[in-house]
Tab-separated table of N, CA and C in Angstrom:
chain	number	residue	atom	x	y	z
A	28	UNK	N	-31.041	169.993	123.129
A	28	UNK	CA	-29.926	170.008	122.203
A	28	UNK	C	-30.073	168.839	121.240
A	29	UNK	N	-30.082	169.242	119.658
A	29	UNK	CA	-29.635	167.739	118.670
A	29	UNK	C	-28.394	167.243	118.797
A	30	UNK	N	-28.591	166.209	118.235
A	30	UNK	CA	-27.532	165.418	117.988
A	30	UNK	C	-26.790	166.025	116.649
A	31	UNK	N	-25.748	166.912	116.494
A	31	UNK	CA	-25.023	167.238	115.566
A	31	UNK	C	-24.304	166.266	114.813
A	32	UNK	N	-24.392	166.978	112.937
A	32	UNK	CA	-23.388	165.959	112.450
A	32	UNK	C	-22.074	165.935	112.638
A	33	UNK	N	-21.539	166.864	112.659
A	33	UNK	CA	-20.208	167.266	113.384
A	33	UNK	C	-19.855	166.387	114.923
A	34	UNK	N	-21.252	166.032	115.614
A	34	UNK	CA	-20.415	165.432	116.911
A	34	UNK	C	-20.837	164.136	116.549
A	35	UNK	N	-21.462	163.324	115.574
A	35	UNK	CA	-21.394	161.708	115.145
A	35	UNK	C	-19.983	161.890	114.371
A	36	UNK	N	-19.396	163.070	113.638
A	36	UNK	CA	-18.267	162.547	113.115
A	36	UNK	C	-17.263	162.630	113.998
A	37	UNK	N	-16.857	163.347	114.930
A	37	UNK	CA	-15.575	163.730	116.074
A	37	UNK	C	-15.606	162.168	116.547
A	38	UNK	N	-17.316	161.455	116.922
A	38	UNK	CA	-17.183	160.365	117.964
A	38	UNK	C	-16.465	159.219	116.798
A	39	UNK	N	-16.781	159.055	115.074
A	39	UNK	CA	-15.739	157.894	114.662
A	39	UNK	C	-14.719	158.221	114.056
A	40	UNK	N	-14.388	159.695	114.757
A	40	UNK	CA	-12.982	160.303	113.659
A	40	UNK	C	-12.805	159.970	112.503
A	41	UNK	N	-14.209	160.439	112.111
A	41	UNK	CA	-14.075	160.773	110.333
A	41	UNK	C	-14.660	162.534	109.930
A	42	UNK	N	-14.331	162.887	108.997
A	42	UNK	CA	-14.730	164.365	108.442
A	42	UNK	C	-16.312	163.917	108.633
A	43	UNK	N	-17.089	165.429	108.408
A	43	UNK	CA	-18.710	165.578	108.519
A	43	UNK	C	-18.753	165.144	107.080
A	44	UNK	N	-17.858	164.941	105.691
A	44	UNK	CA	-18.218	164.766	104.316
A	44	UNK	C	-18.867	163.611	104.695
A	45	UNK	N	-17.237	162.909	105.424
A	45	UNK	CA	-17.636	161.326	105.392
A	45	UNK	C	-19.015	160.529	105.840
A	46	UNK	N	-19.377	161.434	107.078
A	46	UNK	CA	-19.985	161.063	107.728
A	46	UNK	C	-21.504	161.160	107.097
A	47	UNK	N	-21.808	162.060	106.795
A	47	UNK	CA	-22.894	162.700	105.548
A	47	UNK	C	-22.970	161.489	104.811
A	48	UNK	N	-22.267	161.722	103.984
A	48	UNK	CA	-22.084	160.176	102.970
A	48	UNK	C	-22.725	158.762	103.529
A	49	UNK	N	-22.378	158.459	104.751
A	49	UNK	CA	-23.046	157.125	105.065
A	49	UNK	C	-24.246	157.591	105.714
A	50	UNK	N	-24.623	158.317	106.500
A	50	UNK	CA	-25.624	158.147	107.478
A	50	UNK	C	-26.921	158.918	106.040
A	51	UNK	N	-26.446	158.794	104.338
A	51	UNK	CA	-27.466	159.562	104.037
A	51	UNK	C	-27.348	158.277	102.571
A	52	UNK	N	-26.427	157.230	103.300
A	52	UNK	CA	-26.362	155.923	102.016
A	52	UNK	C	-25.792	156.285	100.659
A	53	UNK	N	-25.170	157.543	100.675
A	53	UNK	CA	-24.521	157.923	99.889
A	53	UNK	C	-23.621	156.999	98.843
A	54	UNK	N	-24.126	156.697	97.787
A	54	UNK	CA	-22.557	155.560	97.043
A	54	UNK	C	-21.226	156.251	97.348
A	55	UNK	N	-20.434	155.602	97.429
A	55	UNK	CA	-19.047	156.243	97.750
A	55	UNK	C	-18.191	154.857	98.274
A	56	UNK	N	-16.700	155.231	97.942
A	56	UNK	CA	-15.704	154.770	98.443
A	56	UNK	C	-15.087	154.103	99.891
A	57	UNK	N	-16.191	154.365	100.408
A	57	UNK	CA	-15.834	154.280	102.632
A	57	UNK	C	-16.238	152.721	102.547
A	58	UNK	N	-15.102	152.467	103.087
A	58	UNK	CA	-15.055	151.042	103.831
A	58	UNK	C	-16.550	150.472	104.823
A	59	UNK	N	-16.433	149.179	104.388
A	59	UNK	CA	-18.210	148.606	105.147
A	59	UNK	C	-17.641	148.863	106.577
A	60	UNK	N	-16.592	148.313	106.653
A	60	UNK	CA	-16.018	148.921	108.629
A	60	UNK	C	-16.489	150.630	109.104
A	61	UNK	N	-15.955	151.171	108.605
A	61	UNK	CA	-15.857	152.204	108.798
A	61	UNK	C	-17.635	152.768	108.817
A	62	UNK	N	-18.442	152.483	108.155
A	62	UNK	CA	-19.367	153.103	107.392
A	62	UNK	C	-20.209	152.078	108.684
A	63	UNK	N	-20.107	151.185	109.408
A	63	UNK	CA	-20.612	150.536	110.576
A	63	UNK	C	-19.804	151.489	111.732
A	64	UNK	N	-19.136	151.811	111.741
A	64	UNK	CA	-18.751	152.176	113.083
A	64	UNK	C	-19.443	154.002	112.972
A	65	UNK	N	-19.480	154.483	111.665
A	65	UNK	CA	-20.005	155.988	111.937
A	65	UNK	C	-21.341	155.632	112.205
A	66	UNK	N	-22.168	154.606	111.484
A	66	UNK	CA	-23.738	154.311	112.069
A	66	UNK	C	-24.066	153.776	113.893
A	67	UNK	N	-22.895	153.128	113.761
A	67	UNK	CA	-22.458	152.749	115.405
A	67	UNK	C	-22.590	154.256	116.542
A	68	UNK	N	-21.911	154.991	116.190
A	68	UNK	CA	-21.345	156.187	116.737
A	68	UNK	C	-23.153	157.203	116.786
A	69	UNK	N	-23.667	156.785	115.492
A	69	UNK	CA	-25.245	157.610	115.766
A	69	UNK	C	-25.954	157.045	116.350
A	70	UNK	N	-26.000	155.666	116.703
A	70	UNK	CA	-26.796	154.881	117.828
A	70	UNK	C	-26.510	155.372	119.057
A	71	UNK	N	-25.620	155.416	118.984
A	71	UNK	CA	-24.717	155.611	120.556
A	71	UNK	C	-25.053	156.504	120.816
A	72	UNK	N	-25.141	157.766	120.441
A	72	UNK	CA	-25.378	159.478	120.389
A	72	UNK	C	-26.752	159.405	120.803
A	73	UNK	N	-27.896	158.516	119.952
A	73	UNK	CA	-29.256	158.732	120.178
A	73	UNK	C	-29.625	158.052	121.621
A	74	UNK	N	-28.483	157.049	122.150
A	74	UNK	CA	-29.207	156.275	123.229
A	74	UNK	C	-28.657	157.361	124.379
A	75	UNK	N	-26.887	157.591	124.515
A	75	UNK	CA	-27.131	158.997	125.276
A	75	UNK	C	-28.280	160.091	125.634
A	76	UNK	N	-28.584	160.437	124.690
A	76	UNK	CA	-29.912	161.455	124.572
A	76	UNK	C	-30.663	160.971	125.123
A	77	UNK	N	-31.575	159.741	124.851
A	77	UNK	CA	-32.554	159.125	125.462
A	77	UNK	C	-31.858	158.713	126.723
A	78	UNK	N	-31.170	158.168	127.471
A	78	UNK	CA	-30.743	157.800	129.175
A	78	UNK	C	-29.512	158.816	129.490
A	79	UNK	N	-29.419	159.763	129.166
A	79	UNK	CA	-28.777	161.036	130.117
A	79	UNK	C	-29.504	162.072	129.500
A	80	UNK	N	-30.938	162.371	129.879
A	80	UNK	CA	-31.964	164.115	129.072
A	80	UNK	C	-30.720	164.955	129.838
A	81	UNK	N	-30.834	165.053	131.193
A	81	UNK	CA	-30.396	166.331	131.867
A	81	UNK	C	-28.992	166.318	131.054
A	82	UNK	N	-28.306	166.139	130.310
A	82	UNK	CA	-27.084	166.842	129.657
A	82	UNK	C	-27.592	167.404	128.797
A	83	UNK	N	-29.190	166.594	127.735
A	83	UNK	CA	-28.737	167.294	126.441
A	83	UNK	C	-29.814	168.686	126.399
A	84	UNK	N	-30.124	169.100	127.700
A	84	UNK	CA	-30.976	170.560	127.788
A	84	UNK	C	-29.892	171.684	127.997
């Protein structure tokens, strides 16, 4: 299973626009907080994947 953009945005409760927007450096309006915590939220997602496989099959 990938890592969906839809489930990096649910994990910093922001829309998939928003989320798109930073994780693709998009210029835009989103707060440096915010725009750290959705990059936060894709770390997190990728290290899941890598130290729990048996969920993401």
């Amino acid at each position: 299973m990938k890592i969906r953009l839809k489930d990096i945005a649910q994990m910093a409760h922001v829309s998939e626009t928003t989320a798109s927007l930073v994780l693709n450096d998009a210029p835009s309006r989103i707060s440096e907080a915010k725009r750290q915590e959705i990059k936060k939220s894709q770390r997190n997602m990728a290290m899941f994947r890598i130290l729990l496989p048996a969920v993401w099959q």
